Amino acid sequence: MKIAMGNDHSAVELKNEIKAYLEGKGYEVVNFGTDSLESCDYPVYGEKVGRAVVAGEADLGILICGTGVGISLAANKVKGVRACVCSEPYSAKLSRMHNNTNVLAFGARVVGSELAKMIVDEWLGAEFEGGRHQRRVDMMMEIENR
Ligand code: RB5
């Protein structure tokens, strides 16, 4: 499985840690940056990762900024993206099972690296349940066409 990762200046260290963690588990990670600690604009990276996922260049995306909020909002502006910001594993897991999220975000200033790994593990380990959830996801995505 290929995972696209993106982040702003606040999350370079956590991105590198999560990237190494995922690679250690056998995932292929495509790094969309930034790798610089210089202040930058999170929408750039949210959009890059969102577009990579929707284009099928990556199966899923993981985004990190200070809070995870801005970068997930930016990704959600890309048609076809369902990004959510999660600070704990339960929502991350359910976001896959019920909402079929294709992008996960969290905040480097909110969660520590061990909690971040747990969030990522639960998210990647969960499967979309389909059924009534598919109808709701379809309804949600229909909003993009109106
Ligand atoms: C950058 O200072 C900060 O605003 C950004 O990382 C993020 O938290 C925005 O949502």
PDB file of C-alpha atoms and ligand atoms in Angstrom:
ATOM      1  CA  MET A   1       0.000   0.000   0.000  1.00  0.00           C
ATOM      2  CA  LYS A   2       1.208   3.456  -0.951  1.00  0.00           C
ATOM      3  CA  ILE A   3       0.679   6.355   1.439  1.00  0.00           C
ATOM      4  CA  ALA A   4       1.093  10.017   0.515  1.00  0.00           C
ATOM      5  CA  MET A   5       2.326  12.210   3.354  1.00  0.00           C
ATOM      6  CA  GLY A   6       2.350  15.982   3.619  1.00  0.00           C
ATOM      7  CA  ASN A   7       2.966  18.501   6.366  1.00  0.00           C
ATOM      8  CA  ASP A   8       3.864  22.080   7.121  1.00  0.00           C
ATOM      9  CA  HIS A   9       6.897  23.448   9.004  1.00  0.00           C
ATOM     10  CA  SER A  10       5.417  22.581  12.412  1.00  0.00           C
ATOM     11  CA  ALA A  11       5.407  18.849  11.677  1.00  0.00           C
ATOM     12  CA  VAL A  12       8.624  17.942   9.896  1.00  0.00           C
ATOM     13  CA  GLU A  13       9.986  15.915  12.790  1.00  0.00           C
ATOM     14  CA  LEU A  14       6.731  14.048  13.425  1.00  0.00           C
ATOM     15  CA  LYS A  15       6.301  13.412   9.683  1.00  0.00           C
ATOM     16  CA  ASN A  16       9.766  11.849   9.548  1.00  0.00           C
ATOM     17  CA  GLU A  17       9.027   9.686  12.556  1.00  0.00           C
ATOM     18  CA  ILE A  18       5.695   8.477  11.196  1.00  0.00           C
ATOM     19  CA  LYS A  19       7.193   7.945   7.740  1.00  0.00           C
ATOM     20  CA  ALA A  20       9.967   5.751   9.175  1.00  0.00           C
ATOM     21  CA  TYR A  21       7.409   3.925  11.331  1.00  0.00           C
ATOM     22  CA  LEU A  22       5.218   3.137   8.321  1.00  0.00           C
ATOM     23  CA  GLU A  23       8.143   2.113   6.138  1.00  0.00           C
ATOM     24  CA  GLY A  24       9.246  -0.212   8.911  1.00  0.00           C
ATOM     25  CA  LYS A  25       5.827  -1.851   8.635  1.00  0.00           C
ATOM     26  CA  GLY A  26       6.224  -2.332   4.884  1.00  0.00           C
ATOM     27  CA  TYR A  27       4.183   0.624   3.594  1.00  0.00           C
ATOM     28  CA  GLU A  28       5.497   2.643   0.693  1.00  0.00           C
ATOM     29  CA  VAL A  29       5.473   6.322   1.633  1.00  0.00           C
ATOM     30  CA  VAL A  30       5.547   9.193  -0.855  1.00  0.00           C
ATOM     31  CA  ASN A  31       6.692  12.363   0.851  1.00  0.00           C
ATOM     32  CA  PHE A  32       5.134  15.561  -0.524  1.00  0.00           C
ATOM     33  CA  GLY A  33       6.985  17.762   1.984  1.00  0.00           C
ATOM     34  CA  THR A  34       7.729  20.145   3.389  1.00  0.00           C
ATOM     35  CA  ASP A  35      11.082  19.055   4.710  1.00  0.00           C
ATOM     36  CA  SER A  36      12.015  22.572   5.747  1.00  0.00           C
ATOM     37  CA  LEU A  37      11.492  24.180   9.134  1.00  0.00           C
ATOM     38  CA  GLU A  38      10.942  27.530   7.454  1.00  0.00           C
ATOM     39  CA  SER A  39       7.412  28.829   7.831  1.00  0.00           C
ATOM     40  CA  CYS A  40       5.214  27.705   4.930  1.00  0.00           C
ATOM     41  CA  ASP A  41       1.547  27.457   3.980  1.00  0.00           C
ATOM     42  CA  TYR A  42      -0.285  24.242   4.879  1.00  0.00           C
ATOM     43  CA  PRO A  43      -2.866  24.458   2.015  1.00  0.00           C
ATOM     44  CA  VAL A  44      -0.073  23.701  -0.467  1.00  0.00           C
ATOM     45  CA  TYR A  45       0.613  20.312   1.134  1.00  0.00           C
ATOM     46  CA  GLY A  46      -3.007  19.483   1.888  1.00  0.00           C
ATOM     47  CA  GLU A  47      -3.844  19.986  -1.768  1.00  0.00           C
ATOM     48  CA  LYS A  48      -0.837  17.998  -3.042  1.00  0.00           C
ATOM     49  CA  VAL A  49      -1.683  14.965  -0.933  1.00  0.00           C
ATOM     50  CA  GLY A  50      -5.407  15.229  -1.672  1.00  0.00           C
ATOM     51  CA  ARG A  51      -4.760  15.312  -5.416  1.00  0.00           C
ATOM     52  CA  ALA A  52      -2.352  12.369  -5.219  1.00  0.00           C
ATOM     53  CA  VAL A  53      -4.969  10.254  -3.449  1.00  0.00           C
ATOM     54  CA  VAL A  54      -7.815  11.191  -5.785  1.00  0.00           C
ATOM     55  CA  ALA A  55      -5.595  10.573  -8.833  1.00  0.00           C
ATOM     56  CA  GLY A  56      -4.778   7.110  -7.512  1.00  0.00           C
ATOM     57  CA  GLU A  57      -1.063   7.903  -7.183  1.00  0.00           C
ATOM     58  CA  ALA A  58      -1.429   6.884  -3.547  1.00  0.00           C
ATOM     59  CA  ASP A  59      -3.981   4.677  -1.816  1.00  0.00           C
ATOM     60  CA  LEU A  60      -4.361   6.895   1.228  1.00  0.00           C
ATOM     61  CA  GLY A  61      -2.972  10.171   2.584  1.00  0.00           C
ATOM     62  CA  ILE A  62      -1.672  11.350   5.940  1.00  0.00           C
ATOM     63  CA  LEU A  63      -1.358  15.059   6.714  1.00  0.00           C
ATOM     64  CA  ILE A  64       0.175  16.820   9.702  1.00  0.00           C
ATOM     65  CA  CYS A  65       0.223  20.505  10.601  1.00  0.00           C
ATOM     66  CA  GLY A  66       0.166  22.213  13.990  1.00  0.00           C
ATOM     67  CA  THR A  67      -3.389  21.162  14.777  1.00  0.00           C
ATOM     68  CA  GLY A  68      -4.247  19.045  11.738  1.00  0.00           C
ATOM     69  CA  VAL A  69      -7.172  21.382  11.148  1.00  0.00           C
ATOM     70  CA  GLY A  70      -5.964  23.682   8.390  1.00  0.00           C
ATOM     71  CA  ILE A  71      -4.271  20.992   6.353  1.00  0.00           C
ATOM     72  CA  SER A  72      -7.340  18.695   6.524  1.00  0.00           C
ATOM     73  CA  LEU A  73      -9.630  21.542   5.513  1.00  0.00           C
ATOM     74  CA  ALA A  74      -7.388  22.236   2.530  1.00  0.00           C
ATOM     75  CA  ALA A  75      -7.362  18.565   1.487  1.00  0.00           C
ATOM     76  CA  ASN A  76     -11.155  18.430   1.749  1.00  0.00           C
ATOM     77  CA  LYS A  77     -11.401  21.125  -0.929  1.00  0.00           C
ATOM     78  CA  VAL A  78     -10.114  18.585  -3.455  1.00  0.00           C
ATOM     79  CA  LYS A  79     -13.055  16.761  -5.021  1.00  0.00           C
ATOM     80  CA  GLY A  80     -13.088  13.146  -3.890  1.00  0.00           C
ATOM     81  CA  VAL A  81     -11.184  13.689  -0.645  1.00  0.00           C
ATOM     82  CA  ARG A  82     -12.671  12.676   2.689  1.00  0.00           C
ATOM     83  CA  ALA A  83     -10.167  13.953   5.220  1.00  0.00           C
ATOM     84  CA  CYS A  84     -10.633  14.052   8.950  1.00  0.00           C
ATOM     85  CA  VAL A  85      -8.520  15.373  11.769  1.00  0.00           C
ATOM     86  CA  CYS A  86      -8.216  12.904  14.658  1.00  0.00           C
ATOM     87  CA  SER A  87      -6.520  13.355  18.014  1.00  0.00           C
ATOM     88  CA  GLU A  88      -7.415   9.901  19.260  1.00  0.00           C
ATOM     89  CA  PRO A  89      -7.601   6.409  17.746  1.00  0.00           C
ATOM     90  CA  TYR A  90     -11.333   5.739  18.165  1.00  0.00           C
ATOM     91  CA  SER A  91     -12.430   8.469  15.746  1.00  0.00           C
ATOM     92  CA  ALA A  92      -9.649   7.524  13.353  1.00  0.00           C
ATOM     93  CA  LYS A  93     -10.841   3.907  13.239  1.00  0.00           C
ATOM     94  CA  LEU A  94     -14.526   4.795  12.901  1.00  0.00           C
ATOM     95  CA  SER A  95     -13.746   7.385  10.248  1.00  0.00           C
ATOM     96  CA  ARG A  96     -12.563   4.514   8.046  1.00  0.00           C
ATOM     97  CA  MET A  97     -15.296   2.053   9.030  1.00  0.00           C
ATOM     98  CA  HIS A  98     -18.223   4.449   8.618  1.00  0.00           C
ATOM     99  CA  ASN A  99     -17.034   7.434   6.597  1.00  0.00           C
ATOM    100  CA  ASN A 100     -14.467   5.752   4.342  1.00  0.00           C
ATOM    101  CA  THR A 101     -11.959   8.523   4.935  1.00  0.00           C
ATOM    102  CA  ASN A 102      -9.103   8.517   2.480  1.00  0.00           C
ATOM    103  CA  VAL A 103      -6.982  11.117   4.247  1.00  0.00           C
ATOM    104  CA  LEU A 104      -6.061  11.241   7.932  1.00  0.00           C
ATOM    105  CA  ALA A 105      -4.774  14.383   9.626  1.00  0.00           C
ATOM    106  CA  PHE A 106      -3.495  15.166  13.085  1.00  0.00           C
ATOM    107  CA  GLY A 107      -1.652  17.941  14.851  1.00  0.00           C
ATOM    108  CA  ALA A 108       2.029  17.863  15.745  1.00  0.00           C
ATOM    109  CA  ARG A 109       1.248  20.394  18.484  1.00  0.00           C
ATOM    110  CA  VAL A 110      -1.630  18.278  19.757  1.00  0.00           C
ATOM    111  CA  VAL A 111      -0.549  14.645  19.840  1.00  0.00           C
ATOM    112  CA  GLY A 112       2.775  13.068  20.775  1.00  0.00           C
ATOM    113  CA  SER A 113       4.491  10.628  18.468  1.00  0.00           C
ATOM    114  CA  GLU A 114       3.315   7.474  20.284  1.00  0.00           C
ATOM    115  CA  LEU A 115      -0.315   8.562  20.204  1.00  0.00           C
ATOM    116  CA  ALA A 116       0.121   9.551  16.557  1.00  0.00           C
ATOM    117  CA  LYS A 117       1.366   6.037  15.758  1.00  0.00           C
ATOM    118  CA  MET A 118      -1.619   4.522  17.538  1.00  0.00           C
ATOM    119  CA  ILE A 119      -3.990   6.788  15.576  1.00  0.00           C
ATOM    120  CA  VAL A 120      -2.304   5.808  12.314  1.00  0.00           C
ATOM    121  CA  ASP A 121      -2.374   2.092  13.192  1.00  0.00           C
ATOM    122  CA  GLU A 122      -6.097   2.137  14.000  1.00  0.00           C
ATOM    123  CA  TRP A 123      -6.879   4.095  10.854  1.00  0.00           C
ATOM    124  CA  LEU A 124      -4.858   1.879   8.532  1.00  0.00           C
ATOM    125  CA  GLY A 125      -6.070  -1.295  10.202  1.00  0.00           C
ATOM    126  CA  ALA A 126      -9.766  -0.502   9.834  1.00  0.00           C
ATOM    127  CA  GLU A 127     -11.936  -1.350   6.846  1.00  0.00           C
ATOM    128  CA  PHE A 128     -14.924   0.460   5.401  1.00  0.00           C
ATOM    129  CA  GLU A 129     -18.087  -1.424   6.349  1.00  0.00           C
ATOM    130  CA  GLY A 130     -20.162  -0.354   3.335  1.00  0.00           C
ATOM    131  CA  GLY A 131     -23.916  -1.086   3.592  1.00  0.00           C
ATOM    132  CA  ARG A 132     -25.841   1.823   5.085  1.00  0.00           C
ATOM    133  CA  HIS A 133     -22.573   3.701   5.415  1.00  0.00           C
ATOM    134  CA  GLN A 134     -22.045   3.538   1.658  1.00  0.00           C
ATOM    135  CA  ARG A 135     -25.363   5.332   1.131  1.00  0.00           C
ATOM    136  CA  ARG A 136     -24.334   8.092   3.483  1.00  0.00           C
ATOM    137  CA  VAL A 137     -20.897   8.435   1.951  1.00  0.00           C
ATOM    138  CA  ASP A 138     -22.519   8.612  -1.502  1.00  0.00           C
ATOM    139  CA  MET A 139     -24.883  11.333  -0.226  1.00  0.00           C
ATOM    140  CA  MET A 140     -21.948  13.242   1.186  1.00  0.00           C
ATOM    141  CA  MET A 141     -19.991  13.045  -2.043  1.00  0.00           C
ATOM    142  CA  GLU A 142     -23.071  14.096  -4.038  1.00  0.00           C
ATOM    143  CA  ILE A 143     -22.864  17.465  -2.295  1.00  0.00           C
ATOM    144  CA  GLU A 144     -19.722  18.098  -4.334  1.00  0.00           C
ATOM    145  CA  ASN A 145     -21.783  17.907  -7.535  1.00  0.00           C
ATOM    146  CA  ARG A 146     -24.387  20.477  -6.525  1.00  0.00           C
TER     147      ARG A 146
HETATM  148  C1  RB5 B   1       1.024  27.144  11.628  1.00  0.00           C
HETATM  149  O1  RB5 B   1       1.445  28.036  12.584  1.00  0.00           O
HETATM  150  C2  RB5 B   1      -0.343  26.598  11.999  1.00  0.00           C
HETATM  151  O2  RB5 B   1      -1.312  27.567  11.808  1.00  0.00           O
HETATM  152  C3  RB5 B   1      -0.637  25.359  11.195  1.00  0.00           C
HETATM  153  O3  RB5 B   1       0.346  24.412  11.405  1.00  0.00           O
HETATM  154  C4  RB5 B   1      -1.944  24.647  11.500  1.00  0.00           C
HETATM  155  O4  RB5 B   1      -2.065  24.386  12.848  1.00  0.00           O
HETATM  156  C5  RB5 B   1      -3.150  25.253  10.912  1.00  0.00           C
HETATM  157  O5  RB5 B   1      -4.257  24.697  11.001  1.00  0.00           O
END
